[in-house]
Coordinates of C-alpha atoms and ligand atoms in Angstrom, one line a residue:
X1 CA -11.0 -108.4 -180.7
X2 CA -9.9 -105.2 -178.9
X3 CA -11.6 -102.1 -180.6
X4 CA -11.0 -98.7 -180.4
X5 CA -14.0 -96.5 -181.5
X6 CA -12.7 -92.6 -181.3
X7 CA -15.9 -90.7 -181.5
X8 CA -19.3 -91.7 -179.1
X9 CA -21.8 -89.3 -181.3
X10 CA -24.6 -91.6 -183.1
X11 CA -22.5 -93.6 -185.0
X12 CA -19.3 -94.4 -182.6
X13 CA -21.9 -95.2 -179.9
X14 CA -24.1 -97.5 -181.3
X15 CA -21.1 -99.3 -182.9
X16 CA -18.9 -99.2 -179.8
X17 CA -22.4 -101.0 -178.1
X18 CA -23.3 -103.4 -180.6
X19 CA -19.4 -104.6 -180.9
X20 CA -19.3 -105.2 -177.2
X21 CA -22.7 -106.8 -177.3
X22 CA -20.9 -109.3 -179.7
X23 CA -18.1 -109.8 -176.9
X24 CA -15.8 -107.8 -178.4
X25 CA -13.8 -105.6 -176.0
X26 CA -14.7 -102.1 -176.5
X27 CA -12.9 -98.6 -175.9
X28 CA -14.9 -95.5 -176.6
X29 CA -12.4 -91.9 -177.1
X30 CA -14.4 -88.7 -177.1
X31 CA -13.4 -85.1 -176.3
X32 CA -16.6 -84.9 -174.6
X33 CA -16.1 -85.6 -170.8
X34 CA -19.7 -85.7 -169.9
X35 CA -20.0 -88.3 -172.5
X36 CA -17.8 -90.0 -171.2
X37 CA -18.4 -90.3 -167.8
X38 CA -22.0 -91.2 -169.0
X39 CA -20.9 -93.7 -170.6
X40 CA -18.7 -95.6 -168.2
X41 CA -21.6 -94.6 -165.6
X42 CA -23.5 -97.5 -167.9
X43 CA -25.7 -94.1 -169.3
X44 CA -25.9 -94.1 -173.1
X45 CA -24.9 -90.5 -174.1
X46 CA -27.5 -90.4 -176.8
X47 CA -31.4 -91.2 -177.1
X48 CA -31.3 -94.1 -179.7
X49 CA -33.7 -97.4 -179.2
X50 CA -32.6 -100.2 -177.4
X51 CA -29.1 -98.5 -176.9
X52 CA -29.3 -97.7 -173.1
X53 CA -29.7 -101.5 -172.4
X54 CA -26.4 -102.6 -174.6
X55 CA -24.2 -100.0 -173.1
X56 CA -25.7 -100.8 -169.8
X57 CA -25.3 -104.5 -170.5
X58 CA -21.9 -103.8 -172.2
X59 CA -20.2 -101.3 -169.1
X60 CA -21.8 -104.3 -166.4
X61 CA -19.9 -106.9 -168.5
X62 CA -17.1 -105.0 -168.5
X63 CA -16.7 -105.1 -172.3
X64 CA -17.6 -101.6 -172.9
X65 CA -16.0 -99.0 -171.6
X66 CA -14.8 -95.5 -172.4
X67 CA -12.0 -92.4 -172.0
X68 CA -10.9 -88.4 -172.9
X69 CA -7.5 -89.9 -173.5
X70 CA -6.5 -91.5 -176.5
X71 CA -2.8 -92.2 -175.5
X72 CA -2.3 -96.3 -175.6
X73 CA -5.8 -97.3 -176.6
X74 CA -4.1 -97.7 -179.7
X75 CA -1.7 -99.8 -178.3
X76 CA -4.4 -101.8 -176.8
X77 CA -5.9 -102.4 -179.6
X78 CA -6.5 -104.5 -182.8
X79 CA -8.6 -101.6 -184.6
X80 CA -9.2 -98.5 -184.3
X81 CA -12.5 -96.8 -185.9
X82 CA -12.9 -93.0 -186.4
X83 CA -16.2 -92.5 -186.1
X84 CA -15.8 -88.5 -185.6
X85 CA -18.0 -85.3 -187.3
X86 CA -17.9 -84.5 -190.6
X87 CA -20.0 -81.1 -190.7
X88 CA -20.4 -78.6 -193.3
X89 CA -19.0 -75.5 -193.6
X90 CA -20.6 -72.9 -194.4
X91 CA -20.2 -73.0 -198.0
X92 CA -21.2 -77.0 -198.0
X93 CA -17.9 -78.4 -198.2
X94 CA -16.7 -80.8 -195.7
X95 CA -14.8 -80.4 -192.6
X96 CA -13.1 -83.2 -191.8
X97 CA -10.3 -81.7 -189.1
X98 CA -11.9 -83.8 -186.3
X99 CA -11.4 -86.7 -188.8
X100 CA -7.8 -85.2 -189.3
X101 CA -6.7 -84.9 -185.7
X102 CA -7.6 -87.8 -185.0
X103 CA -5.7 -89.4 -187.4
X104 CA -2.5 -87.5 -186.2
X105 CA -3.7 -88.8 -182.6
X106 CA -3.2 -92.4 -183.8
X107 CA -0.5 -92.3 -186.3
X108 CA 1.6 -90.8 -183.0
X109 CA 0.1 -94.1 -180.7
X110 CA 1.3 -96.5 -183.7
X111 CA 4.6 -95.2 -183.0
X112 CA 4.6 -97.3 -180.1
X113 CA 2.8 -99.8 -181.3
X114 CA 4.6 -102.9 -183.1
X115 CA 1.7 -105.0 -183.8
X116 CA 0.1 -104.5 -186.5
X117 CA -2.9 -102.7 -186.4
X118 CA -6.2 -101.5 -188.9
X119 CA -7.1 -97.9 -188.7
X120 CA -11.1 -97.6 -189.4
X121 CA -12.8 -94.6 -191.2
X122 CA -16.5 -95.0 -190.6
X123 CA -16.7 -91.4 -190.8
X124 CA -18.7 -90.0 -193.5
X125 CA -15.8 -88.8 -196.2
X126 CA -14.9 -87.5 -200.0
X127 CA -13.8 -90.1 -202.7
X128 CA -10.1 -89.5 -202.2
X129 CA -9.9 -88.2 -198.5
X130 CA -8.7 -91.9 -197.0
X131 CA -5.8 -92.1 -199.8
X132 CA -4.9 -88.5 -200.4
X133 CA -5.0 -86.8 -196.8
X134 CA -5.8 -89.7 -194.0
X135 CA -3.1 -92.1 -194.8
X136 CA -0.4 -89.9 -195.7
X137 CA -1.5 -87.9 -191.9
X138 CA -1.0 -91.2 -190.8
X139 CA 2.2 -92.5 -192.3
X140 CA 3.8 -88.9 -191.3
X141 CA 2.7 -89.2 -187.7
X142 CA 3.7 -92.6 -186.7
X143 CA 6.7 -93.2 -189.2
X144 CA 5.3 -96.7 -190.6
X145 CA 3.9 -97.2 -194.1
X146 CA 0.3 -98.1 -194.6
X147 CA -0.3 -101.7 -195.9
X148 CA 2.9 -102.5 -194.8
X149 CA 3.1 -101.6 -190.9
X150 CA -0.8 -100.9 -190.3
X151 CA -4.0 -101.6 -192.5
X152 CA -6.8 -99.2 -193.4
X153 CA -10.2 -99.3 -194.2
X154 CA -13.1 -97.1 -195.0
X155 CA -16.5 -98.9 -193.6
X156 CA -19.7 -96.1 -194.1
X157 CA -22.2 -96.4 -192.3
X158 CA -25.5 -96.7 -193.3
X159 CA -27.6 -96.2 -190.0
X160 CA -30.7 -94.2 -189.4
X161 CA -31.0 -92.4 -186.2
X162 CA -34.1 -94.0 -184.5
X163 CA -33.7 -97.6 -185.7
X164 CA -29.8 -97.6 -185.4
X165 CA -29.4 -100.5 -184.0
X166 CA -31.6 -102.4 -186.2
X167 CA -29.7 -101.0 -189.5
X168 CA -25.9 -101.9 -187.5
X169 CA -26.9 -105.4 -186.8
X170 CA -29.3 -105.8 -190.2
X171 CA -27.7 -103.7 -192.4
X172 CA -29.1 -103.4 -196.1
X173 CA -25.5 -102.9 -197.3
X174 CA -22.4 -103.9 -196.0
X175 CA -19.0 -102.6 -197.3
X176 CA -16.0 -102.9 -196.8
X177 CA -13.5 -100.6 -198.6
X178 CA -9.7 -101.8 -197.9
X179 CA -6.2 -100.7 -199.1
X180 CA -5.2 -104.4 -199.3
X181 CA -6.7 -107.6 -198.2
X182 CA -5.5 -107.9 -195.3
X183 CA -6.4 -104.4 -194.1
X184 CA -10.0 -105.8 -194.9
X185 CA -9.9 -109.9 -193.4
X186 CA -9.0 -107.9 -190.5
X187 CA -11.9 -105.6 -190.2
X188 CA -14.3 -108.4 -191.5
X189 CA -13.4 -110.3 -188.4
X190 CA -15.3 -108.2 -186.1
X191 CA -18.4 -108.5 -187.6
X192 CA -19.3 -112.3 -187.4
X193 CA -22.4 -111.3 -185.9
X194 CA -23.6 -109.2 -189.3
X195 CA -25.8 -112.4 -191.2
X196 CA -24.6 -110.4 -194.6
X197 CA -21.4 -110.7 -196.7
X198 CA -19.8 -107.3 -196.9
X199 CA -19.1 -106.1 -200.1
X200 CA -15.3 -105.7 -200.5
X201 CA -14.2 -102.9 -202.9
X202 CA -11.7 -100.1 -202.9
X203 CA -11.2 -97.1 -200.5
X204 CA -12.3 -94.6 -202.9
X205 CA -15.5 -96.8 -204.2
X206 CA -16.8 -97.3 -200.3
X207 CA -16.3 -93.4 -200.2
X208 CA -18.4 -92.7 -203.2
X209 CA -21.1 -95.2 -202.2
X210 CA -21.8 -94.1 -199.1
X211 CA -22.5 -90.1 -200.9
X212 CA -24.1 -92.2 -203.6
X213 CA -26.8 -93.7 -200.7
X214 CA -27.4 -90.0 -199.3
X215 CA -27.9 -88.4 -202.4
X216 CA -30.0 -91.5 -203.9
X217 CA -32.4 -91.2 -201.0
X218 CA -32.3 -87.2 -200.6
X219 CA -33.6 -87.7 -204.5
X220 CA -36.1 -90.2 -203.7
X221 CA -37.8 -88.0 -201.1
X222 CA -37.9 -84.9 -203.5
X223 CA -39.3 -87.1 -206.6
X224 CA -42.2 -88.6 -204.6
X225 CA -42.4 -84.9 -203.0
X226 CA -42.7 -83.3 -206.4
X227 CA -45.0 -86.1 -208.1
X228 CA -47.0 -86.2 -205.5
X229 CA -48.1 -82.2 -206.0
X230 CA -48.6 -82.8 -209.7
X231 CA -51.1 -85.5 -209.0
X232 CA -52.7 -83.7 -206.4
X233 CA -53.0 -80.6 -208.2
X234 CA -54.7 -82.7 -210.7
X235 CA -57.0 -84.5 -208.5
X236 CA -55.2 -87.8 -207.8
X237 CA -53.7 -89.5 -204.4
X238 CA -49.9 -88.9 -204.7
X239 CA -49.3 -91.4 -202.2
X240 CA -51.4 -94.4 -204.2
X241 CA -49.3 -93.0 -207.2
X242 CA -46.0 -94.2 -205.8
X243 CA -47.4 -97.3 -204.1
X244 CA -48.2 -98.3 -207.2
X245 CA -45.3 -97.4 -208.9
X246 CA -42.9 -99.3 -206.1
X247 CA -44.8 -102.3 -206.9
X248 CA -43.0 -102.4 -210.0
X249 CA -39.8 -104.1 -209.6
X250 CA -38.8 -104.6 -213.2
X251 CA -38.4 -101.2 -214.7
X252 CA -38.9 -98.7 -211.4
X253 CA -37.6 -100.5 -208.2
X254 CA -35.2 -102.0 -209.9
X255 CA -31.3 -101.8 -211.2
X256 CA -32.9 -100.5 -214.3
X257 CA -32.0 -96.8 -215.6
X258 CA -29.2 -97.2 -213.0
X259 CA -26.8 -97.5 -214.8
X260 CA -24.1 -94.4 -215.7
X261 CA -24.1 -94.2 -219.6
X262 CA -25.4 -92.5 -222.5
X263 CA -28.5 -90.0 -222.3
X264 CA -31.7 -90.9 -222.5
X265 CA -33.7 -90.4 -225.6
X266 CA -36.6 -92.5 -227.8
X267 CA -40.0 -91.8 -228.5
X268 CA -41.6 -91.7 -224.5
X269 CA -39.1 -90.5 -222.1
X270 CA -38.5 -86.7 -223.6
X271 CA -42.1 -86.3 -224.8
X272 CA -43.5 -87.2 -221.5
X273 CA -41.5 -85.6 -219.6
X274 CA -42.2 -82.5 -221.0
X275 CA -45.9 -82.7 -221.0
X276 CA -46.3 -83.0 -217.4
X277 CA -43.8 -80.8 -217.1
X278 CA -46.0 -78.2 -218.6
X279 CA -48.7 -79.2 -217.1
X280 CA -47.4 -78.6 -213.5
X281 CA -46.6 -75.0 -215.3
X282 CA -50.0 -74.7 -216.3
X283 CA -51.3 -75.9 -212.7
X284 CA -48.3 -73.2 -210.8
X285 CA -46.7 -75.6 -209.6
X286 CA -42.9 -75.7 -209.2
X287 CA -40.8 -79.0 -209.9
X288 CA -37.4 -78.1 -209.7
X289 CA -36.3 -81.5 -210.0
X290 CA -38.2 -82.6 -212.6
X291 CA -37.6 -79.9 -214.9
X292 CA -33.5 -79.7 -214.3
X293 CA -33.7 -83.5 -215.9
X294 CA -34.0 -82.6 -219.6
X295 CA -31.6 -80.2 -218.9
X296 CA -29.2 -82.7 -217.0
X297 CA -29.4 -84.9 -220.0
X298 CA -28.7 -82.8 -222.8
X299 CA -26.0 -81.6 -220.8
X300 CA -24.6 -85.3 -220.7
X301 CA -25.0 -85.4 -224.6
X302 CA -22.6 -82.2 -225.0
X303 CA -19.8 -84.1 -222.2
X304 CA -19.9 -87.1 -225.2
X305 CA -19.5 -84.4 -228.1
X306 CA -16.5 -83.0 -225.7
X307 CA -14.6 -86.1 -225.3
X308 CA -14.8 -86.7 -229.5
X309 CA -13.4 -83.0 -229.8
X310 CA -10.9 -83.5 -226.8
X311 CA -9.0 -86.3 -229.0
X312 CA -8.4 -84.1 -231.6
X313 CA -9.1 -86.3 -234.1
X314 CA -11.8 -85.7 -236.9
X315 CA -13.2 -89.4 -238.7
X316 CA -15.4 -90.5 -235.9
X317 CA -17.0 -93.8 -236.4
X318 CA -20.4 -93.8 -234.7
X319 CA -21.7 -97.9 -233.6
X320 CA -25.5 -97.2 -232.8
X321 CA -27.8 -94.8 -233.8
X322 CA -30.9 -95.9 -232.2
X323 CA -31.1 -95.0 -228.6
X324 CA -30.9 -98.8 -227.9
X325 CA -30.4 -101.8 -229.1
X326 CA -32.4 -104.0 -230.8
X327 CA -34.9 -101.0 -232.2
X328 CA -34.9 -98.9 -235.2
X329 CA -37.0 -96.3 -233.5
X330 CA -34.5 -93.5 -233.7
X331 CA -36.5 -90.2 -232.6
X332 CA -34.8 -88.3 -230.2
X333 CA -31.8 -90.6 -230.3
X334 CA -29.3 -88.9 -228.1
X335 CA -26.7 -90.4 -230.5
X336 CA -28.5 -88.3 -233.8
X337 CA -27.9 -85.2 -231.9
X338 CA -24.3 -85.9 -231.1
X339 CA -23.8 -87.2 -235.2
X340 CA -25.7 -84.0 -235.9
X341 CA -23.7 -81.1 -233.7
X342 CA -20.1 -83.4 -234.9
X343 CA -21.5 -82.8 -238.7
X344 CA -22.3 -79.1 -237.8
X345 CA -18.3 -78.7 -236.4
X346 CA -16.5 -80.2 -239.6
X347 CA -16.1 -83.9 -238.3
X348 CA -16.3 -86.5 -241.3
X349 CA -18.6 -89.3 -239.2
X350 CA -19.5 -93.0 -240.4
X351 CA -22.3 -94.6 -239.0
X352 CA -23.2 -98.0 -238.1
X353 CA -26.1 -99.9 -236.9
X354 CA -27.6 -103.1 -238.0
X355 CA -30.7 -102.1 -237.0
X356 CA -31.4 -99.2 -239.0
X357 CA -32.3 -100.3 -242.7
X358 CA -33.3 -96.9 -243.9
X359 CA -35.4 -98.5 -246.8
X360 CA -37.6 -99.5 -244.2
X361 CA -38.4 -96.2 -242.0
X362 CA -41.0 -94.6 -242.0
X363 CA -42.9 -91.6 -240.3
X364 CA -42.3 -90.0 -237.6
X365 CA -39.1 -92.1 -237.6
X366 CA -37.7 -91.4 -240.9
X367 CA -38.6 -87.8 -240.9
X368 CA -36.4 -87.5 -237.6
X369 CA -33.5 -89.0 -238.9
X370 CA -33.7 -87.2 -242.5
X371 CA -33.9 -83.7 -240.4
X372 CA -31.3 -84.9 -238.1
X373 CA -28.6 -86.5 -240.2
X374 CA -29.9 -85.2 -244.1
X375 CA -27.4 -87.5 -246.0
X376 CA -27.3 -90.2 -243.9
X377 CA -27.2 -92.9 -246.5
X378 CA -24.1 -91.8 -247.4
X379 CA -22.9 -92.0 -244.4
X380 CA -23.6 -95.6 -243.4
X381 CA -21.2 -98.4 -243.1
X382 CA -22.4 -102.2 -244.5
X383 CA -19.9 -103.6 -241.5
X384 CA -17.9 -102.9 -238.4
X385 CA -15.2 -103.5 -240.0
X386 CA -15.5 -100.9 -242.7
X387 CA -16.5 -98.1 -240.0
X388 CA -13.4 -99.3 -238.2
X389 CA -11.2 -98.7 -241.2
X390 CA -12.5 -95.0 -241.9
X391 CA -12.3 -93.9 -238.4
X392 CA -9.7 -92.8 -236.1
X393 CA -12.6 -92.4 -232.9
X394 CA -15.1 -95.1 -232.5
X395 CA -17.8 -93.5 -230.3
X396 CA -20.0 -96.8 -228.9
X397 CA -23.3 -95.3 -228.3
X398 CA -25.7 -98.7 -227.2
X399 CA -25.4 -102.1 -226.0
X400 CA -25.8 -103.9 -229.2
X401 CA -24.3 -107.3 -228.4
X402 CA -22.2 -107.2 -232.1
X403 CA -20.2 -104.4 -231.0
X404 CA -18.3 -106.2 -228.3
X405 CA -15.9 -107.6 -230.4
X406 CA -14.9 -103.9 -231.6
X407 CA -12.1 -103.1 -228.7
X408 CA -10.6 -106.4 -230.2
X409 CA -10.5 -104.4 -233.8
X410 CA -9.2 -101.1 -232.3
X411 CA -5.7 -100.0 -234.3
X412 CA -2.9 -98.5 -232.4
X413 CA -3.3 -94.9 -232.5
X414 CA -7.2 -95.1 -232.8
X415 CA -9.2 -94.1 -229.6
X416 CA -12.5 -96.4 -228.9
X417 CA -14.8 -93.9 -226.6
X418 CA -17.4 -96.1 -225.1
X419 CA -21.0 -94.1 -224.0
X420 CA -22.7 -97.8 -222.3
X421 CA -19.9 -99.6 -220.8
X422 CA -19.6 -102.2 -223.2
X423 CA -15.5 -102.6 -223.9
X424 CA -14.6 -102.0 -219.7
X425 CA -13.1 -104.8 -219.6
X426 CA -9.1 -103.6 -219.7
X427 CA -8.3 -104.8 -223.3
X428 CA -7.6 -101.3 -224.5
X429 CA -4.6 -99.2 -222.8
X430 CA -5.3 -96.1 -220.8
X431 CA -5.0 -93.9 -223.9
X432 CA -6.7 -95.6 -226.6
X433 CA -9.8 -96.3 -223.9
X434 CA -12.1 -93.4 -222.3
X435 CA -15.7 -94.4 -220.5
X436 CA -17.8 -91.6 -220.1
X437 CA -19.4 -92.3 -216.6
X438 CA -16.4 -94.7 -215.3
Ligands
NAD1 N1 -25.8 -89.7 -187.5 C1 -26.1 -90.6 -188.5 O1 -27.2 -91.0 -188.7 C2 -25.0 -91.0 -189.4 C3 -25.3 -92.1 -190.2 C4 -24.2 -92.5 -191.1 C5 -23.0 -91.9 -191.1 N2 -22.8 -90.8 -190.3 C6 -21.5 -90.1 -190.4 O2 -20.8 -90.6 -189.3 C7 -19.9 -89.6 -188.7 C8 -20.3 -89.3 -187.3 O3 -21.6 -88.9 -187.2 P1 -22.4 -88.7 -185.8 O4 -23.8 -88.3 -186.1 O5 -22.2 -89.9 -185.0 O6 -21.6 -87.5 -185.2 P2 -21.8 -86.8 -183.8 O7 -21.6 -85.3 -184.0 O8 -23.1 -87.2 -183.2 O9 -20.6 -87.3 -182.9 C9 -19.2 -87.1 -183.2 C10 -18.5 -87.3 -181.9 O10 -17.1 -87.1 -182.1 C11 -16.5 -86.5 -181.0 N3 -15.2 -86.0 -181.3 C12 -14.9 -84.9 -182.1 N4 -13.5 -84.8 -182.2 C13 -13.0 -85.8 -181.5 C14 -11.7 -86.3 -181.3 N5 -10.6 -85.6 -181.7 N6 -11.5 -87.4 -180.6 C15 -12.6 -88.1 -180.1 N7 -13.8 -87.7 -180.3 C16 -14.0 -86.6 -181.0 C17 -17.5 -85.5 -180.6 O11 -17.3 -85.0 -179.3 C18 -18.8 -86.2 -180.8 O12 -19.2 -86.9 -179.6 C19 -20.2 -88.4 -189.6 O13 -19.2 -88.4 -190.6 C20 -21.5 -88.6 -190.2 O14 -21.7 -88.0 -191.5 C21 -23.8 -90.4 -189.5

């Protein structure tokens, strides 16, 4: 295919060589003249392994090739990718103006061009910049509609500098975000070469992921950073800490706990977090991660207690107590302190949970929920159904298999607020359903 990459920084360059490697024929657009005339000199503009030989390879070949002019390389090509900047300002928000221009550069090309064409944004963007301020630059400038006249695309990228080339053509994610099929079949075509499926999903999703991957990883480093001085601090190898811990791939490297939903709670997670919390206190030493989480999570608790007040409604129906399914261990439930703060504000609440056969409490367990929730018994349901009935909010707080059914039970006029994910399927209208995390 004919490709247009408008930007030869890191990630415009390494593409524009790896596509022509694949025999694609290549056009590289920068500003920059000296980069530029490196490039078409067979000189890669950037230090990156193994990329001088493609572009040498690819400008010999006569594949590869590049220009300061962007007037008709649109017309000469198939797709166009924006692989511009996407700096910070000052104040940490985005700038995406090179992103913009160049938008307006080829929404005026597409003018001219009949043939239908798929504008690229491998730029690094905000959930929403594609659909709210790329297309509409680009329908304005060339006078066509999007998913009609041309197709778009948002493709991150998920390179490293220093093994670039490695993660373009052995990437461990592929995606694809499209405004239509087509937009996407198109842009999947160039990447035969790729020996992994890309993951097809909207515009705004393939936005999101890509800040998703930063911030994941930016995390990562910080948590094995802040561990690692509270082990050392106590005598222990930080570094054989995490080892180990990576070697789990059930519960630590692993989809687990990755889930947007309810807060976390139960009798470990809390507790131990705040002892070695205060132990790095004791020991001076300063966690700043690890001591916002508590505060993270309680703040997630008072977002659910906010979206019961925000319906104006006041019979809530609670399905869970227990922090998840399947146990009747309730201490530090996040769900008690939601019941308990909705009790403290006037709210008549019924509780369910099939788990929870108070008779049988005892301990620590029981003396939680009595402090939490004094007349709970009264408060209980015997059945779904009967919490239904006495509720105009259900709030579903864990993944207890029984209360799938419940969006099927949901009255008209009753709002179903769901903390785990369980009724996302579409059965409820826009109104009547609200997801905390989705
Ligand atoms: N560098 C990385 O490792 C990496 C990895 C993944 C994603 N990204 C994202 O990819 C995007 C590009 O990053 P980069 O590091 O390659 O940027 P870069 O700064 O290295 O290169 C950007 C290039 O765009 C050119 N340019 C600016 N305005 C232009 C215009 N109107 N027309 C043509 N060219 C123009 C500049 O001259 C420059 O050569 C950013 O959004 C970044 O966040 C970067």
């Amino acid at each position: 295919m004919k490709v247009a990459v408008f930007g030869l920084g890191y990630v415009g360059c390494v593409m524009a060589a790896c596509l022509a490697h694949d025999g694609h024929q290549v056009l590289g657009v920068d500003i920059n003249p000296t980069k530029v005339d490196l490039l078409n000199a067979g000189q890669s503009p950037i230090l990156e392994s193994g990329l001088q030989e493609l572009v040498s390879m690819g400008v010999q070949s006569g594949k590869l090739g590049a220009t300061v002019d962007h007037q008709s390389v649109v017309q000469q090509s198939d797709i166009s990718v924006i692989c511009v900047g996407t700096p910070s300002r000052d104040n940490g928000s985005l700038r995406v103006e090179d992103v913009e221009h160049v938008c307006e550069q080829i929404g005026t090309d597409l003018r001219n061009t009949p043939a239908y064409h798929v504008v690229v944004v491998r730029s690094t963007v905000l959930p929403g910049t594609v659909e709210g301020r790329l297309i509409p630059i680009l329908e304005l400038a060339s006078g066509r509609k999007a998913g009609v006249d041309f197709g778009v695309c948002m493709n991150p990228e998920f390179l490293r500098e220093g093994s670039a080339i490695r993660d373009y053509t052995q990437p461990g994610l592929f995606v694809i975000g499209e405004l239509d099929q087509r937009s996407g079949d198109v842009l999947q075509a160039i990447y035969q070469s790729i020996p992994l499926s890309p993951i097809r999903t909207t515009l705004r999703t393939a936005e999101m992921v890509k800040y998703t991957c930063n911030a994941f990883h930016a995390m990562k480093v910080v948590f094995g950073n802040e561990i690692g001085m509270i082990a050392k601090a106590n005598g222990v190898d930080g570094q054989e800490v995490m080892q180990i811990i990576c070697q789990d791939h059930h519960l630590n490297i692993s989809p687990t706990y990755l889930r947007p939903g309810f807060a976390f709670g139960g009798s470990c997670l809390p507790k131990d977090l705040r002892a070695i919390l205060y132990r790095a206190k004791e020991l001076d030493i300063d966690v700043p991660m690890l001591g916002s989480i508590l505060q993270s999570n309680h703040g997630h608790v008072q977002t659910a207690i906010r979206m019961v007040e925000k319906t104006g409604k006041h019979k809530v129906g609670v399905l869970g107590l227990s922090f998840k399914p399947g146990t009747d261990d309730v201490r530090e439930s996040p769900t008690i302190t939601l019941i308990e703060t909705l009790i403290g504000r006037g709210y008549q609440v019924r509780i369910f949970d099939q788990t929870i056969q108070l008779a049988r409490l005892i301990g620590a367990n029981k003396a939680f929920l009595e402090k939490g929730i004094p007349h709970i018994t009264t408060l209980m349901c015997g059945s779904i159904d009967e919490l239904v009935d006495q509720s105009d909010v259900l709030v579903v707080s864990n993944h207890s298999p029984e209360f799938r059914d419940v969006p099927g039970k949901v009255r008209p006029g009753q709002i179903l607020i769901d903390l785990v994910g369980i009724a996302k399927d579409g059965q409820l209208p826009e109104g009547q359903y609200q997801g905390i995390c989705w």
